[in-house]
Coordinates of C-alpha atoms in Angstrom, one line a residue:
X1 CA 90.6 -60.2 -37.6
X2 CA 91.1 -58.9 -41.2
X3 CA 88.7 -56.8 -42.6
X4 CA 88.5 -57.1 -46.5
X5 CA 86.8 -53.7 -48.4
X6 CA 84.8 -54.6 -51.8
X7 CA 84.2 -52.5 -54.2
X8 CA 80.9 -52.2 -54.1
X9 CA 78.9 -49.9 -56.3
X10 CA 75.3 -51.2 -55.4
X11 CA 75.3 -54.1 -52.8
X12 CA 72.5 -56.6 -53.5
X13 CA 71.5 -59.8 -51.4
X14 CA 70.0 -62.5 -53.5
X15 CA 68.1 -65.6 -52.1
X16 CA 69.4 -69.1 -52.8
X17 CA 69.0 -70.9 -56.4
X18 CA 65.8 -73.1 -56.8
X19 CA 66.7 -76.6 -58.0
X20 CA 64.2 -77.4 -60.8
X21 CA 64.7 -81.1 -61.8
X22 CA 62.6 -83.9 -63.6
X23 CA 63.5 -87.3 -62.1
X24 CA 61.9 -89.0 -65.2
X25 CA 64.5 -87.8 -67.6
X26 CA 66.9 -86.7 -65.1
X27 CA 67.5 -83.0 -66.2
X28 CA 67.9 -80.1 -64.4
X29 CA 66.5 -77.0 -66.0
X30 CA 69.2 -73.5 -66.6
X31 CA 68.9 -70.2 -67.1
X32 CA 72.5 -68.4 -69.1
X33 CA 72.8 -65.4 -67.7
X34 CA 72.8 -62.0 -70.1
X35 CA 73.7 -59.6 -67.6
X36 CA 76.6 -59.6 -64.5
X37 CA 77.0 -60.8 -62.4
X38 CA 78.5 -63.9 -63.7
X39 CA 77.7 -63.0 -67.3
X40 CA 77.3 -65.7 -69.9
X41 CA 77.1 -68.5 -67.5
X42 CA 74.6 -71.0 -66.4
X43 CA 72.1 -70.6 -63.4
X44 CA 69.2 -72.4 -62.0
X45 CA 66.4 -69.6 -60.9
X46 CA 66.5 -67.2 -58.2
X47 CA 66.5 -63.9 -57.1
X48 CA 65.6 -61.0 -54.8
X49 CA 63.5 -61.6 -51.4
X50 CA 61.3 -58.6 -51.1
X51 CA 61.2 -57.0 -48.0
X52 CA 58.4 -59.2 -45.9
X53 CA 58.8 -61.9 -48.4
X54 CA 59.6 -65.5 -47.1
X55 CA 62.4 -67.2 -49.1
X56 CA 60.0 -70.1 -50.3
X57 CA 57.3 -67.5 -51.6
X58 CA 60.3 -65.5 -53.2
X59 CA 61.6 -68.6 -54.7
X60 CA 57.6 -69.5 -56.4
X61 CA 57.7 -65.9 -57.5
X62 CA 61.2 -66.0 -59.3
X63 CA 60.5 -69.5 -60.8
X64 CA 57.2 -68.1 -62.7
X65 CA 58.9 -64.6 -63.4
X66 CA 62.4 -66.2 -65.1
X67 CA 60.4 -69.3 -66.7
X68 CA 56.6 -69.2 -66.8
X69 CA 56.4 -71.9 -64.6
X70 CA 53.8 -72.1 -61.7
X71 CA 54.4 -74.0 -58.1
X72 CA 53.0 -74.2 -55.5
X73 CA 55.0 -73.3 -52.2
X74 CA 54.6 -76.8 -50.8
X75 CA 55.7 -78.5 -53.7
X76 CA 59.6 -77.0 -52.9
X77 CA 61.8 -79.0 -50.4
X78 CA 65.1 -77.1 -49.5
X79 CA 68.2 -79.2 -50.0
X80 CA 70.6 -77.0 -48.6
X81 CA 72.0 -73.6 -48.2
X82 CA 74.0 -71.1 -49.6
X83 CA 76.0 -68.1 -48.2
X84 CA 78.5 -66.6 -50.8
X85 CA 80.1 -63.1 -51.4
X86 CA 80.9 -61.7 -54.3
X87 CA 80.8 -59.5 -57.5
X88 CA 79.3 -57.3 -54.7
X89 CA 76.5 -59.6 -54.1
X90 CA 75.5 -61.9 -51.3
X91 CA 74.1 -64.8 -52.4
X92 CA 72.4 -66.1 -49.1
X93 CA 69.2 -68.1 -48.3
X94 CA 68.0 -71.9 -48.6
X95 CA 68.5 -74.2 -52.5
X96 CA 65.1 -75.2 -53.3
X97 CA 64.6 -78.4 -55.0
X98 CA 61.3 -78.5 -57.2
X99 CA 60.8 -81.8 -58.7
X100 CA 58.3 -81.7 -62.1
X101 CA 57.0 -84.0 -64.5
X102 CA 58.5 -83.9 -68.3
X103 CA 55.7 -82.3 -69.6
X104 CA 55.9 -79.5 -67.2
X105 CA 59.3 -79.1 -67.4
X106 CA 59.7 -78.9 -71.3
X107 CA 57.2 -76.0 -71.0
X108 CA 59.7 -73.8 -69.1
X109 CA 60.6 -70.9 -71.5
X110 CA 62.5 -67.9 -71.3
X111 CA 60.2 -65.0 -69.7
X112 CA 63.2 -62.2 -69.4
X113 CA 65.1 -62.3 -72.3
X114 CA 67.0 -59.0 -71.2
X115 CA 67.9 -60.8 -68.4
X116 CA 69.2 -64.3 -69.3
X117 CA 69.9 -65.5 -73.1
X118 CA 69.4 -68.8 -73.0
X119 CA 67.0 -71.7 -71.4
X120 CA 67.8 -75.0 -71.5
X121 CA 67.6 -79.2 -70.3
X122 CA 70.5 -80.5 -69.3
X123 CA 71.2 -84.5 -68.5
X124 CA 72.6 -84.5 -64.8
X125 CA 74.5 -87.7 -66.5
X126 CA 76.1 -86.2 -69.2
X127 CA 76.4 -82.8 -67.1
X128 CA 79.8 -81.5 -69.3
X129 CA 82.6 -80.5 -66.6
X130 CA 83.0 -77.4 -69.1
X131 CA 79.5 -76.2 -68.9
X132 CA 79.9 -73.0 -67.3
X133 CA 78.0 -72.4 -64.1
X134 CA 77.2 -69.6 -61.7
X135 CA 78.9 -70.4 -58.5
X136 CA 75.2 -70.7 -56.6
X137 CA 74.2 -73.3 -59.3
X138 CA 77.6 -75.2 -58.6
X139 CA 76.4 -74.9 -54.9
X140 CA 73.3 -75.6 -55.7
X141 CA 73.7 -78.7 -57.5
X142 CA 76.1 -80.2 -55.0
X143 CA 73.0 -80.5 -52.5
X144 CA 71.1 -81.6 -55.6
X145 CA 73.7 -84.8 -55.9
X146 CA 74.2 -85.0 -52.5
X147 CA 70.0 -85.3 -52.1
X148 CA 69.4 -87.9 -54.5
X149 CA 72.5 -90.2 -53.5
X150 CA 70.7 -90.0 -49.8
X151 CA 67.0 -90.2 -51.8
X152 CA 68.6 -93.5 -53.1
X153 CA 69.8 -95.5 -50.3

């Protein structure tokens, strides 16, 4: 077995990206990261589990800390899961998919601006291949599309 060494100033584990969506306009809702890793790319919300935390609870938490937006817990379904190293971070835990109304969803703004520099609506159907994503949002929204082509049979 090969062991690989990282170089890892400060290791940090990260829960799984929550999925926010709006089935009536079909648009996911992303975050453009202003700080590394992945720097100036696109991201759904996330982020640390506290210790004693569960994932769903850390996923309601990062939602209304990143975005202002308020869920409940048992309005989440997880869609998958991600495990992924690197950039010294582990990006492990369950994808959350929260499904909201328009309204809801257009009032989604920016809460940590040091943190990420954009917010913004994108068309899953006009998604542009060029559209620079975070590696746990390209995760992220594979179980998306692979959900709703099961959620449509």
């Amino acid at each position: 077995m090969k062991t690989v060494t990282l170089p890892i100033q400060k290791p940090v584990a990260r829960v799984g990206s929550g999925v926010v969506y709006c089935p009536e306009s079909g648009e996911i809702l992303l975050l453009q990261r202003k700080i590394g890793p992945e720097v100036n790319r696109w991201t759904f919300p996330g982020g640390k589990v506290e210790f004693g935390e569960r994932t769903v609870m850390a996923m309601v938490r990062e939602l209304e800390e990143e975005t202002g937006l308020c869920v409940d817990e048992y309005m989440l379904d997880m869609i998958g899961f991600l495990d992924h190293i690197e950039f010294g971070t582990h990006f492990s835990g369950p994808v959350y998919l929260v499904t909201l109304t328009k309204e809801v969803i257009d009032s989604a703004r920016n809460v940590e601006p040091e943190k990420h520099q954009a917010i913004g609506l994108f068309s899953l159907r006009d998604l542009s291949p060029d559209l620079m994503l975070t590696y746990p949002a390209k995760v992220a929204l594979a179980c998306l599309s692979i959900h709703l082509a099961k959620e449509a049979q």
